[in-house]
Coordinates of C-alpha atoms in Angstrom, one line a residue:
Chain A
M251 CA -48.8 -22.2 59.3
G252 CA -47.9 -18.6 60.2
S253 CA -44.7 -17.0 61.2
I254 CA -43.5 -16.6 64.7
D255 CA -44.4 -13.1 65.9
L256 CA -41.6 -11.0 67.5
N257 CA -42.6 -9.7 70.9
L258 CA -41.0 -6.6 72.4
L259 CA -38.3 -8.6 74.2
S260 CA -37.4 -10.3 70.9
L261 CA -37.3 -6.9 69.1
G262 CA -35.0 -5.7 71.9
F263 CA -32.6 -8.5 71.1
V264 CA -32.8 -7.5 67.4
F265 CA -31.7 -4.0 68.3
V266 CA -28.9 -5.3 70.4
L267 CA -27.3 -6.5 67.2
I268 CA -26.7 -2.9 66.2
G269 CA -24.3 -2.9 69.1
I270 CA -21.8 -5.1 67.1
P271 CA -21.1 -2.5 64.3
L272 CA -21.2 0.3 66.8
A273 CA -18.7 -1.5 69.1
L274 CA -16.4 -2.2 66.1
D275 CA -16.6 1.4 65.1
L276 CA -15.6 2.4 68.6
I277 CA -12.6 0.1 68.5
F278 CA -11.4 0.7 64.9
K279 CA -12.7 4.2 64.5
F280 CA -14.3 3.7 61.1
G281 CA -16.1 7.0 61.6
L282 CA -19.4 5.3 60.7
T283 CA -21.3 5.7 64.0
K284 CA -23.3 8.7 62.8
N285 CA -24.1 7.0 59.5
I286 CA -25.1 3.8 61.2
L287 CA -27.4 5.4 63.7
Q288 CA -28.9 7.6 61.1
S289 CA -29.7 4.7 58.8
V290 CA -30.9 2.5 61.6
L291 CA -33.3 5.3 62.8
R292 CA -34.5 6.1 59.3
M293 CA -35.1 2.5 58.4
S294 CA -36.9 1.7 61.7
V295 CA -39.2 4.7 61.4
Q296 CA -40.0 4.2 57.7
L297 CA -40.7 0.5 58.2
L298 CA -42.8 1.1 61.3
L299 CA -44.9 3.6 59.4
I300 CA -45.2 1.4 56.3
G301 CA -46.1 -1.5 58.6
I302 CA -49.0 0.6 60.0
F303 CA -49.9 1.9 56.6
L304 CA -49.9 -1.6 54.9
R305 CA -52.0 -2.9 57.8
Y306 CA -54.7 -0.4 56.8
L307 CA -54.2 -0.8 53.1
F308 CA -54.8 -4.6 53.5
L309 CA -57.7 -3.9 55.8
W310 CA -59.5 -1.6 53.5
N311 CA -58.3 -3.3 50.4
N312 CA -60.0 -0.8 48.1
P313 CA -58.9 -0.8 44.4
W314 CA -58.9 3.0 44.2
I315 CA -56.8 3.4 47.3
N316 CA -54.4 0.7 46.1
V317 CA -54.0 2.2 42.6
S318 CA -53.5 5.7 44.2
W319 CA -50.8 4.3 46.4
F320 CA -49.2 2.6 43.4
L321 CA -49.1 6.0 41.6
I322 CA -47.4 7.6 44.7
M323 CA -44.8 4.8 44.6
V324 CA -44.2 5.5 40.9
I325 CA -43.8 9.3 41.5
T326 CA -41.4 8.6 44.4
S327 CA -39.3 6.4 42.2
V328 CA -39.2 8.9 39.4
F329 CA -38.1 11.6 41.9
S330 CA -35.4 9.3 43.1
V331 CA -34.2 8.7 39.5
V332 CA -34.1 12.4 38.8
K333 CA -32.1 13.0 42.0
N334 CA -29.5 10.5 40.9
T335 CA -29.1 11.5 37.3
P336 CA -27.8 14.7 35.8
L337 CA -31.1 15.6 34.2
R338 CA -33.6 18.2 35.3
L339 CA -36.9 17.1 36.9
K340 CA -39.0 19.4 34.7
T341 CA -37.6 17.8 31.5
I342 CA -37.9 14.1 32.3
F343 CA -40.6 13.8 34.9
F344 CA -43.5 13.0 32.6
P345 CA -41.6 10.7 30.2
L346 CA -40.2 8.8 33.1
F347 CA -43.5 8.6 34.8
L348 CA -45.0 6.9 31.7
A349 CA -42.0 4.7 31.3
F350 CA -42.5 3.4 34.9
V351 CA -46.3 3.2 35.0
L352 CA -47.0 1.4 31.8
P353 CA -44.8 -1.7 32.1
T354 CA -45.1 -2.0 35.9
F355 CA -48.9 -1.8 35.8
F356 CA -49.2 -4.2 32.9
L357 CA -46.8 -6.7 34.5
V358 CA -48.4 -6.7 37.9
I359 CA -51.9 -7.2 36.4
Y360 CA -50.5 -9.9 34.2
L361 CA -49.1 -11.7 37.2
N362 CA -52.2 -11.2 39.3
F363 CA -54.6 -12.3 36.6
L364 CA -52.8 -15.0 34.7
V365 CA -50.3 -16.4 37.2
L366 CA -51.9 -15.9 40.6
H367 CA -55.5 -16.1 39.4
L368 CA -56.6 -13.5 41.9
K369 CA -60.3 -12.7 42.2
H370 CA -59.4 -9.1 42.8
I371 CA -56.5 -8.1 40.7
F372 CA -55.9 -5.0 42.7
D373 CA -55.7 -7.0 46.0
A374 CA -53.2 -4.9 48.1
R375 CA -51.3 -7.9 49.4
Y376 CA -50.2 -8.7 45.8
F377 CA -50.7 -5.6 43.8
I378 CA -48.8 -3.2 46.1
I379 CA -46.1 -5.7 47.1
L380 CA -45.3 -6.9 43.6
A381 CA -45.4 -3.4 42.2
G382 CA -43.0 -2.3 44.9
M383 CA -40.5 -5.0 44.0
L384 CA -40.7 -4.2 40.3
L385 CA -40.4 -0.5 40.8
G386 CA -37.3 -0.8 43.0
N387 CA -35.5 -2.5 40.2
C388 CA -36.8 -0.1 37.5
L389 CA -35.4 2.7 39.6
R390 CA -31.9 1.3 39.8
S391 CA -31.7 0.3 36.2
N392 CA -33.0 3.7 35.0
I393 CA -30.5 5.6 37.1
I394 CA -27.7 3.6 35.5
A395 CA -29.0 3.8 32.0
L396 CA -30.1 7.4 31.8
S397 CA -26.9 8.7 33.4
S398 CA -24.9 6.6 31.0
V399 CA -26.7 7.8 27.8
Y400 CA -26.9 11.5 28.6
N401 CA -23.5 11.8 30.3
Q402 CA -21.8 10.2 27.3
I403 CA -23.5 12.4 24.7
K404 CA -22.7 15.4 26.9
S405 CA -19.1 14.5 27.4
Y406 CA -18.4 13.4 23.8
P407 CA -20.9 15.4 21.7
K408 CA -18.9 14.9 18.5
K409 CA -19.4 11.1 18.5
Y410 CA -23.1 11.6 18.5
L411 CA -23.2 14.5 16.1
Y412 CA -21.0 12.5 13.7
L413 CA -23.8 10.0 13.4
L414 CA -26.3 12.7 12.6
S415 CA -24.0 13.9 9.9
L416 CA -23.9 10.4 8.4
G417 CA -27.7 10.6 8.0
A418 CA -28.9 9.2 11.3
S419 CA -32.2 10.4 12.8
T420 CA -32.1 11.2 16.5
Y421 CA -33.5 7.7 17.2
E422 CA -30.9 6.0 15.0
A423 CA -28.1 8.0 16.5
I424 CA -29.2 7.1 20.0
L425 CA -29.2 3.3 19.3
P426 CA -25.6 2.6 20.1
Y427 CA -26.0 4.5 23.4
L428 CA -29.2 2.6 24.1
T429 CA -27.4 -0.8 23.5
E430 CA -24.6 0.1 25.8
S431 CA -26.7 1.5 28.6
V432 CA -29.1 -1.4 28.6
G433 CA -26.2 -3.7 29.0
L434 CA -24.9 -1.7 31.9
A435 CA -28.2 -1.6 33.6
V436 CA -29.2 -5.3 33.1
K437 CA -25.9 -7.1 33.4
P438 CA -25.7 -6.9 37.2
F439 CA -29.2 -8.3 37.5
L440 CA -28.4 -11.1 35.0
A441 CA -25.4 -12.0 37.1
T442 CA -27.5 -12.1 40.2
M443 CA -30.0 -14.4 38.4
A444 CA -27.3 -16.7 37.3
T445 CA -25.9 -17.3 40.8
M446 CA -29.2 -17.3 42.5
G447 CA -29.8 -20.1 45.0
I448 CA -26.1 -21.0 45.1
V449 CA -24.5 -17.8 46.3
A450 CA -27.5 -16.2 47.9
L451 CA -31.0 -17.0 48.9
P452 CA -32.9 -14.0 47.6
G453 CA -34.8 -11.8 50.0
M454 CA -38.2 -12.6 48.8
M455 CA -37.7 -16.4 49.1
T456 CA -36.3 -16.0 52.6
G457 CA -39.4 -13.9 53.4
V458 CA -41.8 -16.5 52.0
I459 CA -40.1 -19.4 53.8
L460 CA -39.9 -17.5 57.1
G461 CA -43.5 -16.6 56.5
G462 CA -44.3 -20.3 56.8
A463 CA -44.6 -21.5 53.2
S464 CA -42.7 -24.5 51.9
P465 CA -39.5 -24.0 50.0
E466 CA -41.2 -25.3 46.8
I467 CA -43.7 -22.5 46.9
A468 CA -41.0 -20.0 47.8
V469 CA -39.0 -21.1 44.7
K470 CA -41.9 -20.7 42.4
Y471 CA -42.6 -17.3 43.7
Q472 CA -39.0 -16.3 43.3
I473 CA -38.9 -17.5 39.7
M474 CA -42.0 -15.5 39.0
I475 CA -40.7 -12.3 40.6
M476 CA -37.2 -12.6 38.9
F477 CA -38.7 -13.0 35.4
A478 CA -41.1 -10.1 36.1
I479 CA -38.2 -7.9 37.4
L480 CA -36.1 -8.7 34.3
S481 CA -38.9 -7.9 31.8
N482 CA -40.0 -4.9 33.7
G483 CA -36.5 -3.5 34.2
L484 CA -35.6 -3.8 30.5
L485 CA -38.9 -2.4 29.3
A486 CA -38.7 0.5 31.7
V487 CA -35.1 1.3 30.7
V488 CA -35.8 1.2 26.9
L489 CA -39.0 3.3 27.4
G490 CA -37.3 5.6 29.7
I491 CA -34.7 6.5 27.1
L492 CA -37.1 6.6 24.2
F493 CA -39.6 8.7 26.0
T494 CA -37.1 11.2 27.2
L495 CA -35.7 11.8 23.6
K496 CA -38.5 14.2 22.7
S497 CA -37.9 16.5 25.6
C498 CA -34.1 16.2 25.7
F499 CA -33.2 16.8 22.0
D500 CA -34.3 19.7 19.9
D501 CA -35.8 19.6 16.4
F502 CA -32.3 19.7 14.9
G503 CA -31.5 16.4 16.8
C504 CA -29.1 18.1 19.1
L505 CA -29.0 17.5 22.9
K506 CA -30.5 20.6 24.6
N507 CA -28.1 22.1 27.1
Q508 CA -30.8 23.1 29.5
V509 CA -31.9 19.5 30.2
F510 CA -29.0 19.2 32.6
K511 CA -29.0 20.5 36.2
S512 CA -26.8 23.5 36.4
Chain B
M1213 CA -25.3 26.6 -3.4
I1214 CA -24.4 27.6 0.2
E1215 CA -24.8 31.1 1.5
F1216 CA -24.1 32.6 4.9
H1217 CA -26.3 35.7 5.3
N1218 CA -25.4 38.2 8.0
V1219 CA -24.7 35.4 10.4
Y1220 CA -24.0 36.1 14.0
L1221 CA -22.6 33.6 16.4
S1222 CA -20.9 33.9 19.8
F1223 CA -19.9 31.7 22.8
G1224 CA -20.4 33.6 26.0
Q1225 CA -18.3 36.8 25.7
K1226 CA -16.5 35.7 22.5
T1227 CA -18.0 36.7 19.2
I1228 CA -17.1 34.2 16.5
F1229 CA -19.2 35.6 13.6
S1230 CA -20.7 39.0 13.4
N1231 CA -22.5 40.0 10.3
F1232 CA -20.7 37.2 8.4
N1233 CA -21.4 36.7 4.7
L1234 CA -20.1 34.0 2.4
K1235 CA -21.2 32.5 -0.8
I1236 CA -20.1 29.1 -2.1
K1237 CA -21.0 27.8 -5.6
K1238 CA -21.4 24.3 -6.7
G1239 CA -18.1 22.6 -7.6
E1240 CA -16.0 25.1 -5.8
K1241 CA -13.0 23.9 -3.7
I1242 CA -12.4 26.2 -0.8
V1243 CA -9.7 25.9 1.8
F1244 CA -10.3 27.7 5.1
I1245 CA -7.4 29.0 7.1
G1246 CA -7.0 31.1 10.3
K1247 CA -5.7 30.4 13.8
S1248 CA -7.6 28.1 16.1
G1249 CA -10.7 29.6 17.7
C1250 CA -11.5 31.8 14.7
G1251 CA -14.6 29.8 13.9
K1252 CA -13.4 27.3 11.2
S1253 CA -15.1 24.3 12.8
S1254 CA -18.1 26.4 13.9
L1255 CA -18.7 27.2 10.2
F1256 CA -19.1 23.5 9.5
E1257 CA -21.3 23.0 12.6
L1258 CA -23.6 25.8 11.5
L1259 CA -24.0 24.2 8.1
L1260 CA -24.8 20.9 9.7
G1261 CA -27.3 22.4 12.2
F1262 CA -25.1 21.4 15.2
K1263 CA -25.0 25.1 16.1
K1264 CA -27.7 27.7 15.3
P1265 CA -26.8 31.3 14.4
E1266 CA -28.1 33.8 16.8
K1267 CA -28.9 36.1 13.9
G1268 CA -28.9 35.8 10.2
N1269 CA -29.6 32.9 7.9
I1270 CA -27.9 30.0 6.2
I1271 CA -29.2 29.2 2.8
F1272 CA -28.6 25.8 1.3
K1273 CA -29.7 25.3 -2.3
D1274 CA -31.9 28.3 -2.2
K1275 CA -33.7 27.3 1.0
K1276 CA -33.2 28.5 4.5
L1277 CA -31.8 26.0 7.0
D1278 CA -34.4 25.2 9.6
A1279 CA -35.4 22.3 11.8
S1280 CA -37.3 20.4 9.1
Y1281 CA -34.9 21.1 6.2
I1282 CA -31.7 20.3 8.1
W1283 CA -32.4 16.6 7.9
Q1284 CA -32.4 16.7 4.1
V1285 CA -29.3 18.9 4.1
R1286 CA -27.4 16.5 6.2
R1287 CA -28.1 13.7 3.7
Q1288 CA -26.3 15.7 1.1
I1289 CA -23.2 16.6 3.0
A1290 CA -20.3 14.3 4.0
Y1291 CA -18.6 15.5 7.1
V1292 CA -15.2 14.3 8.2
D1293 CA -13.7 15.5 11.4
Q1294 CA -10.0 15.8 12.4
D1295 CA -10.1 13.0 15.0
V1296 CA -13.1 11.3 13.5
S1297 CA -15.3 10.4 16.4
F1298 CA -16.2 6.8 15.7
P1299 CA -18.0 4.6 18.3
N1300 CA -15.9 1.8 19.5
Q1301 CA -16.9 -1.2 17.5
K1302 CA -15.8 -3.4 14.6
V1303 CA -15.3 -1.4 11.4
F1304 CA -17.6 -3.8 9.5
D1305 CA -20.3 -3.5 12.1
F1306 CA -20.1 0.3 12.0
L1307 CA -20.3 0.4 8.2
N1308 CA -23.4 -1.8 8.4
F1309 CA -24.9 0.4 11.0
I1310 CA -24.4 3.5 8.8
F1311 CA -25.9 1.8 5.8
S1312 CA -28.9 0.7 7.9
F1313 CA -30.0 4.4 8.4
K1314 CA -33.2 5.2 6.6
A1315 CA -31.4 8.1 4.9
N1316 CA -28.8 5.7 3.4
K1317 CA -31.1 2.8 2.6
H1318 CA -31.1 3.7 -1.1
L1319 CA -27.3 3.0 -1.2
E1320 CA -26.0 -0.4 -1.8
F1321 CA -23.1 -1.5 0.4
E1322 CA -21.1 -3.3 -2.2
Q1323 CA -18.0 -5.1 -1.3
N1324 CA -16.2 -4.3 -4.6
R1325 CA -16.7 -0.7 -4.2
L1326 CA -15.6 -0.8 -0.6
I1327 CA -12.4 -2.6 -1.7
S1328 CA -11.7 -0.1 -4.4
V1329 CA -12.2 3.0 -2.1
L1330 CA -10.1 1.4 0.6
E1331 CA -7.3 0.8 -1.9
K1332 CA -7.5 4.3 -3.1
F1333 CA -6.3 5.5 0.3
E1334 CA -4.0 2.5 0.9
L1335 CA -6.1 0.7 3.4
D1336 CA -6.1 -3.0 3.5
Y1337 CA -9.5 -4.8 3.2
N1338 CA -8.8 -6.6 6.4
I1339 CA -9.3 -3.3 8.3
I1340 CA -13.1 -4.1 8.3
N1341 CA -12.4 -6.9 10.8
K1342 CA -10.6 -4.7 13.2
D1343 CA -12.0 -2.8 16.2
I1344 CA -12.0 0.9 15.5
G1345 CA -10.2 1.5 18.8
E1346 CA -7.2 -0.4 17.4
L1347 CA -6.7 1.9 14.4
S1348 CA -4.0 4.5 14.3
G1349 CA -4.9 8.2 13.8
G1350 CA -4.1 8.1 10.2
E1351 CA -6.1 5.0 9.6
K1352 CA -9.1 6.5 11.3
Q1353 CA -8.8 9.7 9.2
R1354 CA -8.7 7.6 6.0
L1355 CA -11.6 5.4 7.2
G1356 CA -13.6 8.6 7.7
L1357 CA -12.9 9.7 4.2
V1358 CA -13.7 6.2 2.8
I1359 CA -17.1 6.4 4.6
A1360 CA -17.7 9.9 3.2
I1361 CA -17.1 8.6 -0.3
L1362 CA -19.2 5.5 0.1
L1363 CA -22.2 7.7 1.1
Q1364 CA -22.0 9.2 -2.4
R1365 CA -22.6 12.7 -1.3
E1366 CA -21.3 15.6 -3.3
I1367 CA -20.6 18.2 -0.7
F1368 CA -17.6 17.6 1.6
L1369 CA -16.9 19.3 4.8
L1370 CA -13.3 18.2 5.7
D1371 CA -11.9 19.4 9.0
E1372 CA -8.1 18.9 9.1
V1373 CA -8.6 15.5 7.5
T1374 CA -5.0 15.1 6.4
S1375 CA -3.3 16.1 9.6
S1376 CA -2.1 12.6 10.5
L1377 CA -1.2 11.4 7.0
D1378 CA 2.3 11.3 5.4
K1379 CA 3.1 13.5 2.5
K1380 CA 2.4 11.0 -0.2
L1381 CA -1.1 10.2 1.2
K1382 CA -1.9 13.8 1.8
Q1383 CA -1.3 14.5 -1.9
K1384 CA -3.5 11.5 -2.8
V1385 CA -6.4 12.7 -0.6
V1386 CA -6.1 16.3 -1.9
D1387 CA -6.0 15.2 -5.5
Y1388 CA -9.0 12.9 -5.1
F1389 CA -11.3 15.6 -3.7
M1390 CA -9.9 18.5 -5.8
S1391 CA -10.1 16.7 -9.1
S1392 CA -13.7 15.7 -9.2
H1393 CA -15.7 18.4 -11.0
N1394 CA -19.0 17.5 -9.2
F1395 CA -17.6 17.7 -5.7
T1396 CA -18.1 20.9 -3.7
V1397 CA -15.3 20.8 -1.2
L1398 CA -14.9 22.9 2.0
S1399 CA -11.6 22.0 3.7
I1400 CA -10.1 23.3 6.8
S1401 CA -6.3 22.8 6.6
H1402 CA -2.9 24.4 6.7
D1403 CA -1.3 21.6 4.7
P1404 CA 0.5 23.0 1.6
E1405 CA -1.0 20.1 -0.4
W1406 CA -4.4 21.8 -0.1
L1407 CA -3.3 25.4 -0.2
E1408 CA -1.0 25.1 -3.2
H1409 CA -3.5 23.0 -5.3
P1410 CA -4.3 25.0 -8.5
K1411 CA -8.1 24.6 -7.9
A1412 CA -8.0 25.8 -4.3
Q1413 CA -9.6 29.1 -3.4
I1414 CA -8.4 30.2 0.0
Y1415 CA -10.5 31.9 2.5
N1416 CA -9.0 33.4 5.7
L1417 CA -11.7 33.0 8.3
E1418 CA -9.8 35.0 10.9
L1419 CA -9.8 38.1 8.6
K1420 CA -13.1 37.0 6.9
K1421 CA -11.4 37.6 3.6
W1422 CA -10.5 35.7 0.4
V1423 CA -6.8 35.2 0.0
V1424 CA -5.8 36.2 -3.5

């Protein structure tokens, strides 16, 4: 059972929907027209391109190409994290790259091999799609966690330095910050998990059901993806903070000033 | 024991230390005075490796402070700051956290000793069940001192540690640190209890001179 394809006329009707926010904006003057049109355009072009791209990715289904694309996705995520945190690209690129690649790669292979029993564990349909879902979450969690840790130490240096004076190593002194930032990063996701199915039907499940699968299969996939996202997100946040310590703190255990964007 | 050798330190345009020299011997009790911004806190931060001199050396027990030695130095110094910067958690959890550090593993965190040190500074034992955020300024200062003592170090860097205490407590704190022969005490304060103590040697950091 496949999903119903949308022909041009159907797509036209989809775009008519954009008329609703635009009309509301016209009446109430939210000042969002430019924003809405920009986002609509960006999303449509990006999705169109990725649609074409995925089509070929699935068609070739070459492990090397798939892994290369995976690495490009990781690099893009790392750039996005850097853009949204106060830290410099040069300082944290490599540590974050590792913090993203290691857990995501491991988890996707784990799912493909042990859970989905794929013959080809790099099968684009699973490898790329699952990695994308995991990375999206890594990205959000790491932005929250890294910003929290480094902004706090920068704003209240004495709190951190006091711990060093009490005998803490850099790693020991960072632990309270790690605890707090992990909480900040993971709690929203845990809340989503706890209300899942009652408050909202998650995107992936909706997709699988619309794609023609039975709700039971959709539920199993959803559970799989949620557990993977949770593990991957936590692991990537912890590794992200631990891996950046070396480049962000000097040998005296003090936060380097030049790690921040000027 | 501690020597500052031709130390140079500046912030932007402002020079804090230029060709600064100072020697401190074991067991000395030194009170630093001088108006704010003259480098009193910076002196402590240099010694703890939180700031690095642009020129010159700091010698601690005959060895130059550097990135590998600083970790040993910090284990021998107890530092208490004016508005002690505690993390916001339960006092008891924070104490446990400190004693979990590798550097402090050799110390035993004994309840009896904790009680006696708390009592020394008129703190109730129940304080350990409170959140640090609930404590008053004076309680925090005393807790900082209690921790410094529990760590059993012999060099104390005390930055305005009596500012929020009443007269009687100020005297108690000063007497405690000044009376121990083994303690080397560096205290920043303008409180008369420090300055007028018979053992105090006073150093004016603004003029870079001993006050006789």
